[in-house]
């Protein structure tokens, strides 16, 4: 059987298979779900178009959905995060159609999204909402066939909440077992991983400016501090700014932080957070990168226009010459954790993708009750994932006694 695909090189499949197996060892919750799916086939005959980072962790999610009886197609949710060996393994070993090539241009990226949509999905699975927005803008004829979609990331959920949706979408990002862990510990660690692989810089003693103190920003700031960096946080939300201050970080506007930082990281989900006025104030040799979903957080257009010249100094590091001042931008402002490293470790993606798999099952069972709006994953599923993860880690917790349950349910007992 030939599997439809557009990938770099099918000969990379053997390497991809070994790396998928390595990731699987740290995805015990997804494994349990896959074993149950294999027996129960809850997704039988359901076509699922997925637009996700093509990584080894995603490959294990694809295997799980297929084990549940789904017909799956995968395209990339970012042109630089695709692991070509993983894509090859998915096509050759797991017979899953994949449309993704590392470094593809914008035109190819959207052609691949259309190729995934060509399967006429009953469920869409997105990371950043490019699949759903393309469907709403250019393929509206497909909408009546869609039962519902799922969305992986904060940026995608923000986009979806701003749309007049043609079908319901489950915001997997908003599960506790997703954002408390993936955004905080996953982005926190993988962002450092990407920065170190690209630069090999020393964090201890460096001044690091983190823009945005959401779950991703606080995860990163805490880990950077743990490695000996002097931390500055910039924020626009007064509550988050107080939180950052009380967590022990120095808070100031970007205009004041610009001359102080050795390294700048944006994780805001917003546009042009670091602008030319900031680049101009930075130290010679400053390193600037983004770990937010889209490459819009740094105003690179203005930097390119202002720079006398630029050169690729080492893989993933582009140096811009601002008349004697050198600014180093990592991986063209694309999300650094997936473009210069491998994204979040499997251990944390295990819970994120358990949410995705169970959300797909939930949609098949409950789509008739859902309206055209954004939903969260039911609390019962979130708690079940946490319980399975604890079990897989060999951890036990206390249970409420009958007396405690009664106390919590009653308003009568006071001082
Ligand atoms: N998002 C962040 N890290 C990821 C990973 N390892 N795989 C898929 N999506 C991700």
Short mmCIF file of C-alpha atoms and ligand atoms in Angstrom, two decimals:
data_model
loop_
_atom_site.label_atom_id
_atom_site.label_comp_id
_atom_site.label_asym_id
_atom_site.label_seq_id
_atom_site.Cartn_x
_atom_site.Cartn_y
_atom_site.Cartn_z
CA UNK A 1 0.00 0.00 0.00
CA UNK A 2 1.45 3.39 -0.93
CA UNK A 3 0.90 6.06 1.67
CA UNK A 4 0.35 9.61 0.39
CA UNK A 5 3.08 11.88 1.68
CA UNK A 6 5.44 14.75 1.01
CA UNK A 7 8.50 14.29 3.18
CA UNK A 8 12.25 14.85 2.88
CA UNK A 9 13.59 11.32 2.50
CA UNK A 10 11.96 7.95 3.22
CA UNK A 11 15.44 6.45 3.82
CA UNK A 12 15.57 8.30 7.16
CA UNK A 13 12.83 6.00 8.53
CA UNK A 14 15.09 3.57 10.44
CA UNK A 15 16.64 6.40 12.47
CA UNK A 16 13.19 7.88 13.09
CA UNK A 17 11.85 4.54 14.38
CA UNK A 18 14.60 4.31 17.00
CA UNK A 19 13.97 7.87 18.20
CA UNK A 20 10.19 7.29 18.36
CA UNK A 21 10.86 4.20 20.50
CA UNK A 22 13.10 6.28 22.80
CA UNK A 23 10.37 8.88 23.32
CA UNK A 24 7.77 6.15 23.90
CA UNK A 25 9.65 4.93 26.97
CA UNK A 26 8.74 8.16 28.71
CA UNK A 27 5.11 8.25 27.61
CA UNK A 28 3.46 5.68 29.92
CA UNK A 29 0.06 7.38 30.11
CA UNK A 30 -0.23 7.54 26.34
CA UNK A 31 0.85 3.87 26.21
CA UNK A 32 -2.01 2.83 28.51
CA UNK A 33 -4.45 4.80 26.40
CA UNK A 34 -3.04 3.19 23.24
CA UNK A 35 -3.49 -0.30 24.70
CA UNK A 36 -7.11 0.44 25.58
CA UNK A 37 -7.73 2.10 22.19
CA UNK A 38 -6.37 -1.01 20.45
CA UNK A 39 -9.04 -3.13 22.13
CA UNK A 40 -11.99 -0.72 22.12
CA UNK A 41 -11.41 1.18 18.82
CA UNK A 42 -13.26 4.31 20.02
CA UNK A 43 -12.15 6.31 16.94
CA UNK A 44 -13.08 3.63 14.40
CA UNK A 45 -13.55 5.12 10.93
CA UNK A 46 -12.96 8.70 12.13
CA UNK A 47 -10.76 10.81 9.84
CA UNK A 48 -8.46 13.07 11.82
CA UNK A 49 -6.38 15.86 10.21
CA UNK A 50 -3.55 16.89 12.53
CA UNK A 51 -1.40 20.03 12.28
CA UNK A 52 1.24 19.52 14.97
CA UNK A 53 5.00 19.77 15.41
CA UNK A 54 6.33 16.65 13.66
CA UNK A 55 8.38 15.23 16.53
CA UNK A 56 8.92 11.80 18.07
CA UNK A 57 6.36 12.62 20.77
CA UNK A 58 3.78 13.54 18.14
CA UNK A 59 4.58 10.28 16.35
CA UNK A 60 3.50 8.38 19.48
CA UNK A 61 0.24 10.34 19.54
CA UNK A 62 -0.33 9.44 15.86
CA UNK A 63 0.24 5.75 16.69
CA UNK A 64 -2.29 6.03 19.52
CA UNK A 65 -4.99 7.63 17.36
CA UNK A 66 -4.43 5.00 14.68
CA UNK A 67 -4.62 2.21 17.27
CA UNK A 68 -8.01 3.65 18.23
CA UNK A 69 -9.23 3.06 14.67
CA UNK A 70 -8.78 6.60 13.28
CA UNK A 71 -7.56 7.46 9.77
CA UNK A 72 -4.89 10.06 10.47
CA UNK A 73 -3.02 12.58 8.33
CA UNK A 74 -0.31 14.87 9.70
CA UNK A 75 1.13 18.19 8.53
CA UNK A 76 3.54 20.52 10.34
CA UNK A 77 2.46 23.34 12.64
CA UNK A 78 5.80 25.11 12.10
CA UNK A 79 8.21 24.95 9.14
CA UNK A 80 11.31 24.58 11.34
CA UNK A 81 10.15 22.03 13.93
CA UNK A 82 9.74 19.05 11.60
CA UNK A 83 12.07 16.13 12.32
CA UNK A 84 12.53 14.58 8.87
CA UNK A 85 13.46 11.14 10.23
CA UNK A 86 10.28 11.05 12.33
CA UNK A 87 8.19 11.99 9.29
CA UNK A 88 9.83 9.18 7.29
CA UNK A 89 9.21 6.62 10.06
CA UNK A 90 5.54 7.60 10.30
CA UNK A 91 5.08 7.03 6.59
CA UNK A 92 7.15 3.86 6.20
CA UNK A 93 6.61 2.03 9.49
CA UNK A 94 3.24 3.30 10.65
CA UNK A 95 1.60 3.95 7.23
CA UNK A 96 0.47 7.42 8.27
CA UNK A 97 0.26 10.13 5.56
CA UNK A 98 2.63 12.98 6.45
CA UNK A 99 3.04 16.30 4.64
CA UNK A 100 6.00 18.08 6.22
CA UNK A 101 9.60 18.91 5.30
CA UNK A 102 11.99 20.66 7.67
CA UNK A 103 12.65 24.22 6.45
CA UNK A 104 9.73 24.29 3.98
CA UNK A 105 8.80 27.74 2.68
CA UNK A 106 5.50 29.43 3.48
CA UNK A 107 3.84 28.31 0.24
CA UNK A 108 4.75 24.66 0.86
CA UNK A 109 3.68 24.94 4.51
CA UNK A 110 0.15 25.95 3.44
CA UNK A 111 0.07 23.43 0.56
CA UNK A 112 0.75 20.75 3.17
CA UNK A 113 -2.09 22.03 5.35
CA UNK A 114 -4.41 21.76 2.33
CA UNK A 115 -3.15 18.21 1.66
CA UNK A 116 -4.04 17.21 5.23
CA UNK A 117 -7.47 18.85 4.82
CA UNK A 118 -8.03 16.91 1.58
CA UNK A 119 -8.83 13.84 3.72
CA UNK A 120 -12.11 15.62 4.69
CA UNK A 121 -11.57 15.39 8.45
CA UNK A 122 -14.26 14.59 10.99
CA UNK A 123 -11.90 15.92 13.68
CA UNK A 124 -9.19 18.60 13.38
CA UNK A 125 -6.21 18.59 15.77
CA UNK A 126 -4.27 21.84 15.77
CA UNK A 127 -1.26 23.48 17.43
CA UNK A 128 -1.62 27.21 16.77
CA UNK A 129 -4.93 27.10 14.83
CA UNK A 130 -3.47 27.29 11.30
CA UNK A 131 -5.47 24.21 10.23
CA UNK A 132 -8.77 25.55 11.55
CA UNK A 133 -8.16 29.08 10.24
CA UNK A 134 -7.24 27.74 6.75
CA UNK A 135 -10.41 25.64 6.80
CA UNK A 136 -12.50 28.66 7.82
CA UNK A 137 -10.87 30.97 5.26
CA UNK A 138 -10.39 28.74 2.22
CA UNK A 139 -12.11 25.36 2.68
CA UNK A 140 -15.45 26.23 4.27
CA UNK A 141 -17.12 23.45 2.28
CA UNK A 142 -15.40 20.99 4.66
CA UNK A 143 -16.90 22.50 7.84
CA UNK A 144 -20.26 20.65 7.86
CA UNK A 145 -18.35 17.34 7.92
CA UNK A 146 -16.31 18.30 11.02
CA UNK A 147 -17.61 17.01 14.36
CA UNK A 148 -15.19 19.19 16.36
CA UNK A 149 -11.54 20.13 16.69
CA UNK A 150 -8.89 20.20 19.40
CA UNK A 151 -6.27 22.89 20.05
CA UNK A 152 -2.91 22.34 21.74
CA UNK A 153 -1.53 25.78 22.53
CA UNK A 154 -2.33 29.13 24.22
CA UNK A 155 -1.83 31.13 21.01
CA UNK A 156 -4.23 28.85 19.14
CA UNK A 157 -6.89 29.12 21.85
CA UNK A 158 -6.65 32.93 21.76
CA UNK A 159 -7.15 32.88 17.95
CA UNK A 160 -10.10 30.48 18.21
CA UNK A 161 -11.85 32.57 20.86
CA UNK A 162 -11.69 35.51 18.43
CA UNK A 163 -13.29 33.51 15.57
CA UNK A 164 -16.90 32.82 14.62
CA UNK A 165 -16.40 29.06 14.72
CA UNK A 166 -18.16 26.74 12.27
CA UNK A 167 -17.74 23.78 14.66
CA UNK A 168 -16.85 23.22 18.35
CA UNK A 169 -13.21 23.11 19.47
CA UNK A 170 -11.83 21.55 22.65
CA UNK A 171 -9.01 23.66 24.15
CA UNK A 172 -6.60 20.94 25.25
CA UNK A 173 -4.20 23.72 26.28
CA UNK A 174 -6.53 24.74 29.09
CA UNK A 175 -6.41 21.35 30.86
CA UNK A 176 -4.48 21.55 34.12
CA UNK A 177 -2.49 18.46 33.11
CA UNK A 178 -1.44 20.35 29.97
CA UNK A 179 -0.54 23.96 30.76
CA UNK A 180 0.69 23.54 34.36
CA UNK A 181 3.27 21.03 33.11
CA UNK A 182 3.90 21.41 29.36
CA UNK A 183 3.96 25.23 29.40
CA UNK A 184 5.88 25.58 32.67
CA UNK A 185 8.30 22.63 32.85
CA UNK A 186 8.29 21.77 29.13
CA UNK A 187 8.84 25.26 27.70
CA UNK A 188 10.99 26.17 30.70
CA UNK A 189 13.48 23.40 29.97
CA UNK A 190 13.27 23.07 26.17
CA UNK A 191 13.79 26.81 25.64
CA UNK A 192 17.07 26.59 27.56
CA UNK A 193 17.92 23.47 25.55
CA UNK A 194 17.41 25.35 22.25
CA UNK A 195 19.40 28.39 23.36
CA UNK A 196 22.32 26.26 24.57
CA UNK A 197 22.39 24.06 21.44
CA UNK A 198 22.41 27.18 19.23
CA UNK A 199 24.91 29.27 21.22
CA UNK A 200 26.71 27.19 23.87
CA UNK A 201 26.58 30.34 26.05
CA UNK A 202 27.06 30.30 29.82
CA UNK A 203 23.88 31.20 31.67
CA UNK A 204 25.47 31.59 35.11
CA UNK A 205 26.23 35.28 35.66
CA UNK A 206 24.42 36.37 32.46
CA UNK A 207 21.58 38.87 32.55
CA UNK A 208 18.54 37.27 30.95
CA UNK A 209 15.42 39.23 30.02
CA UNK A 210 12.20 37.20 29.79
CA UNK A 211 9.28 38.97 28.10
CA UNK A 212 5.96 37.58 29.35
CA UNK A 213 5.20 35.98 32.72
CA UNK A 214 2.53 33.47 31.72
CA UNK A 215 3.03 29.79 32.46
CA UNK A 216 5.81 29.55 29.84
CA UNK A 217 7.60 32.71 30.99
CA UNK A 218 7.51 31.79 34.67
CA UNK A 219 8.78 28.28 33.85
CA UNK A 220 11.69 29.71 31.93
CA UNK A 221 12.53 32.49 34.42
CA UNK A 222 12.59 30.02 37.33
CA UNK A 223 14.88 27.60 35.51
CA UNK A 224 17.21 30.34 34.27
CA UNK A 225 17.50 31.66 37.82
CA UNK A 226 18.28 28.14 39.01
CA UNK A 227 21.21 28.10 36.59
CA UNK A 228 22.65 31.30 38.02
CA UNK A 229 21.34 33.91 35.59
CA UNK A 230 20.34 37.40 36.78
CA UNK A 231 16.70 37.64 35.78
CA UNK A 232 14.66 40.56 34.47
CA UNK A 233 10.98 40.08 33.60
CA UNK A 234 8.93 42.43 31.39
CA UNK A 235 5.13 42.36 31.50
CA UNK A 236 2.06 44.34 30.44
CA UNK A 237 -0.29 42.72 32.97
CA UNK A 238 0.00 44.36 36.43
CA UNK A 239 -1.04 41.19 38.30
CA UNK A 240 1.58 39.06 36.56
CA UNK A 241 4.14 41.83 37.14
CA UNK A 242 3.48 41.75 40.92
CA UNK A 243 3.67 37.95 40.85
CA UNK A 244 7.03 38.08 39.07
CA UNK A 245 8.33 40.62 41.62
CA UNK A 246 7.21 38.48 44.55
CA UNK A 247 8.76 35.41 42.91
CA UNK A 248 12.06 37.29 43.20
CA UNK A 249 12.51 38.69 39.68
CA UNK A 250 13.34 42.26 38.72
CA UNK A 251 10.50 43.79 36.72
CA UNK A 252 10.91 46.74 34.34
CA UNK A 253 9.82 47.88 30.87
CA UNK A 254 11.66 46.54 27.82
CA UNK A 255 13.10 50.01 27.10
CA UNK A 256 14.98 49.85 30.43
CA UNK A 257 15.85 46.15 30.15
CA UNK A 258 17.28 46.49 26.62
CA UNK A 259 20.69 47.93 27.59
CA UNK A 260 21.05 45.47 30.51
CA UNK A 261 20.40 42.05 28.93
CA UNK A 262 22.89 39.57 27.51
CA UNK A 263 20.05 37.30 26.36
CA UNK A 264 16.42 38.15 25.54
CA UNK A 265 13.58 35.61 25.23
CA UNK A 266 10.00 36.47 24.25
CA UNK A 267 7.09 34.23 25.34
CA UNK A 268 4.10 36.53 25.13
CA UNK A 269 1.95 35.34 22.18
CA UNK A 270 1.88 38.95 20.97
CA UNK A 271 3.39 40.88 18.09
CA UNK A 272 6.53 43.11 17.99
CA UNK A 273 7.43 42.80 21.66
CA UNK A 274 11.08 43.63 20.88
CA UNK A 275 11.27 46.46 18.36
CA UNK A 276 13.99 48.47 16.62
CA UNK A 277 14.01 51.04 19.43
CA UNK A 278 14.95 48.16 21.78
CA UNK A 279 17.50 46.51 19.42
CA UNK A 280 19.25 49.89 19.12
CA UNK A 281 19.65 50.13 22.92
CA UNK A 282 21.07 46.60 23.36
CA UNK A 283 24.69 45.75 24.17
CA UNK A 284 27.03 44.72 21.38
CA UNK A 285 26.70 40.92 21.05
CA UNK A 286 23.26 40.60 22.64
CA UNK A 287 21.44 37.35 21.86
CA UNK A 288 17.73 37.56 21.06
CA UNK A 289 15.23 34.75 20.56
CA UNK A 290 11.56 33.83 20.73
CA UNK A 291 9.86 30.86 22.35
CA UNK A 292 6.27 31.94 21.63
CA UNK A 293 4.29 29.99 19.04
CA UNK A 294 4.61 32.37 16.05
CA UNK A 295 7.64 34.26 14.71
CA UNK A 296 5.98 37.63 15.24
CA UNK A 297 7.33 38.58 18.66
CA UNK A 298 10.57 40.15 17.39
CA UNK A 299 10.31 42.94 14.83
CA UNK A 300 12.84 41.32 12.50
CA UNK A 301 11.58 43.23 9.49
CA UNK A 302 12.68 46.49 11.09
CA UNK A 303 15.97 44.94 12.22
CA UNK A 304 16.68 43.62 8.69
CA UNK A 305 15.91 47.02 7.17
CA UNK A 306 18.10 48.86 9.67
CA UNK A 307 21.04 46.43 9.56
CA UNK A 308 24.04 47.26 7.39
CA UNK A 309 24.53 43.55 6.78
CA UNK A 310 23.78 40.14 8.28
CA UNK A 311 25.49 36.78 8.22
CA UNK A 312 24.79 33.27 9.48
CA UNK A 313 27.51 33.00 12.09
CA UNK A 314 26.81 29.41 13.13
CA UNK A 315 23.76 27.15 12.57
CA UNK A 316 20.76 28.94 14.00
CA UNK A 317 22.59 32.18 14.82
CA UNK A 318 22.17 35.18 12.50
CA UNK A 319 24.23 38.24 13.34
CA UNK A 320 22.86 41.66 12.34
CA UNK A 321 25.29 44.58 12.13
CA UNK A 322 23.67 47.76 13.38
CA UNK A 323 26.67 49.97 12.62
CA UNK A 324 29.25 48.49 14.97
CA UNK A 325 26.69 46.89 17.27
CA UNK A 326 26.06 43.18 16.66
CA UNK A 327 22.68 41.63 17.50
CA UNK A 328 22.44 37.83 17.29
CA UNK A 329 19.00 36.43 16.48
CA UNK A 330 18.37 32.71 16.95
CA UNK A 331 16.57 30.53 14.35
CA UNK A 332 15.09 33.52 12.48
CA UNK A 333 12.81 34.31 15.46
CA UNK A 334 11.00 30.97 15.17
CA UNK A 335 10.22 29.20 18.43
CA UNK A 336 13.69 28.34 19.69
CA UNK A 337 12.79 25.21 21.68
CA UNK A 338 11.49 23.35 18.63
CA UNK A 339 13.68 24.95 15.94
CA UNK A 340 17.06 24.67 17.66
CA UNK A 341 16.22 21.67 19.88
CA UNK A 342 13.62 18.87 19.97
CA UNK A 343 10.80 20.58 21.87
CA UNK A 344 9.53 19.42 25.24
CA UNK A 345 10.72 16.11 26.64
CA UNK A 346 8.47 13.07 26.15
CA UNK A 347 7.80 12.86 29.89
CA UNK A 348 5.78 16.07 29.76
CA UNK A 349 4.28 15.59 26.26
CA UNK A 350 2.87 12.33 27.66
CA UNK A 351 0.22 14.30 29.56
CA UNK A 352 -0.41 16.86 26.81
CA UNK A 353 -0.98 14.16 24.23
CA UNK A 354 -3.02 11.98 26.62
CA UNK A 355 -5.35 15.01 26.70
CA UNK A 356 -5.38 15.12 22.88
CA UNK A 357 -6.19 11.41 22.53
CA UNK A 358 -8.92 11.49 25.17
CA UNK A 359 -10.34 14.73 23.75
CA UNK A 360 -10.70 13.00 20.36
CA UNK A 361 -12.53 10.11 22.02
CA UNK A 362 -14.73 12.61 23.92
CA UNK A 363 -15.63 14.35 20.64
CA UNK A 364 -16.69 11.09 18.99
CA UNK A 365 -18.91 10.25 21.97
CA UNK A 366 -20.32 13.73 22.69
CA UNK A 367 -20.27 15.84 19.52
CA UNK A 368 -24.05 15.96 19.31
CA UNK A 369 -24.16 17.88 22.61
CA UNK A 370 -21.51 20.44 21.63
CA UNK A 371 -22.14 23.93 20.27
CA UNK A 372 -19.94 26.00 17.95
CA UNK A 373 -17.64 27.41 20.61
CA UNK A 374 -14.48 26.66 22.58
CA UNK A 375 -14.74 23.99 25.32
CA UNK A 376 -12.27 22.81 27.94
CA UNK A 377 -11.48 19.13 28.46
CA UNK A 378 -13.89 17.76 31.12
CA UNK A 379 -12.39 17.84 34.63
CA UNK A 380 -12.90 14.07 34.99
CA UNK A 381 -10.51 13.43 32.09
CA UNK A 382 -7.96 15.93 33.45
CA UNK A 383 -7.99 14.23 36.89
CA UNK A 384 -7.81 10.75 35.35
CA UNK A 385 -4.68 11.75 33.40
CA UNK A 386 -3.07 13.14 36.57
CA UNK A 387 -3.89 9.92 38.45
CA UNK A 388 -2.39 7.76 35.68
CA UNK A 389 0.75 9.92 35.57
CA UNK A 390 1.19 9.64 39.35
CA UNK A 391 0.76 5.87 39.12
CA UNK A 392 3.31 5.64 36.33
CA UNK A 393 5.76 7.55 38.55
CA UNK A 394 5.17 5.10 41.39
CA UNK A 395 3.63 7.79 43.60
CA UNK A 396 0.69 7.37 45.94
CA UNK A 397 -1.37 10.13 47.58
CA UNK A 398 -3.77 10.37 50.51
CA UNK A 399 -7.55 9.90 50.24
CA UNK A 400 -10.14 11.97 52.05
CA UNK A 401 -11.59 10.25 55.11
CA UNK A 402 -15.40 10.02 55.40
CA UNK A 403 -15.22 12.68 58.11
CA UNK A 404 -13.19 15.02 55.86
CA UNK A 405 -15.59 14.54 52.94
CA UNK A 406 -18.50 15.38 55.21
CA UNK A 407 -16.68 18.48 56.56
CA UNK A 408 -15.96 19.78 53.04
CA UNK A 409 -19.59 19.24 51.99
CA UNK A 410 -20.99 21.10 55.00
CA UNK A 411 -21.17 24.81 55.84
CA UNK A 412 -22.29 24.27 59.45
CA UNK A 413 -18.99 23.86 61.28
CA UNK A 414 -17.24 27.19 61.98
CA UNK A 415 -14.85 28.32 64.70
N1 LIG B 1 5.37 21.23 21.56
C1 LIG B 1 6.39 21.45 22.39
N2 LIG B 1 7.22 20.40 22.44
C2 LIG B 1 6.71 19.46 21.60
C3 LIG B 1 7.12 18.15 21.23
N3 LIG B 1 8.21 17.59 21.74
N4 LIG B 1 6.36 17.50 20.35
C4 LIG B 1 5.24 18.08 19.84
N5 LIG B 1 4.81 19.29 20.15
C5 LIG B 1 5.54 19.99 21.04
#
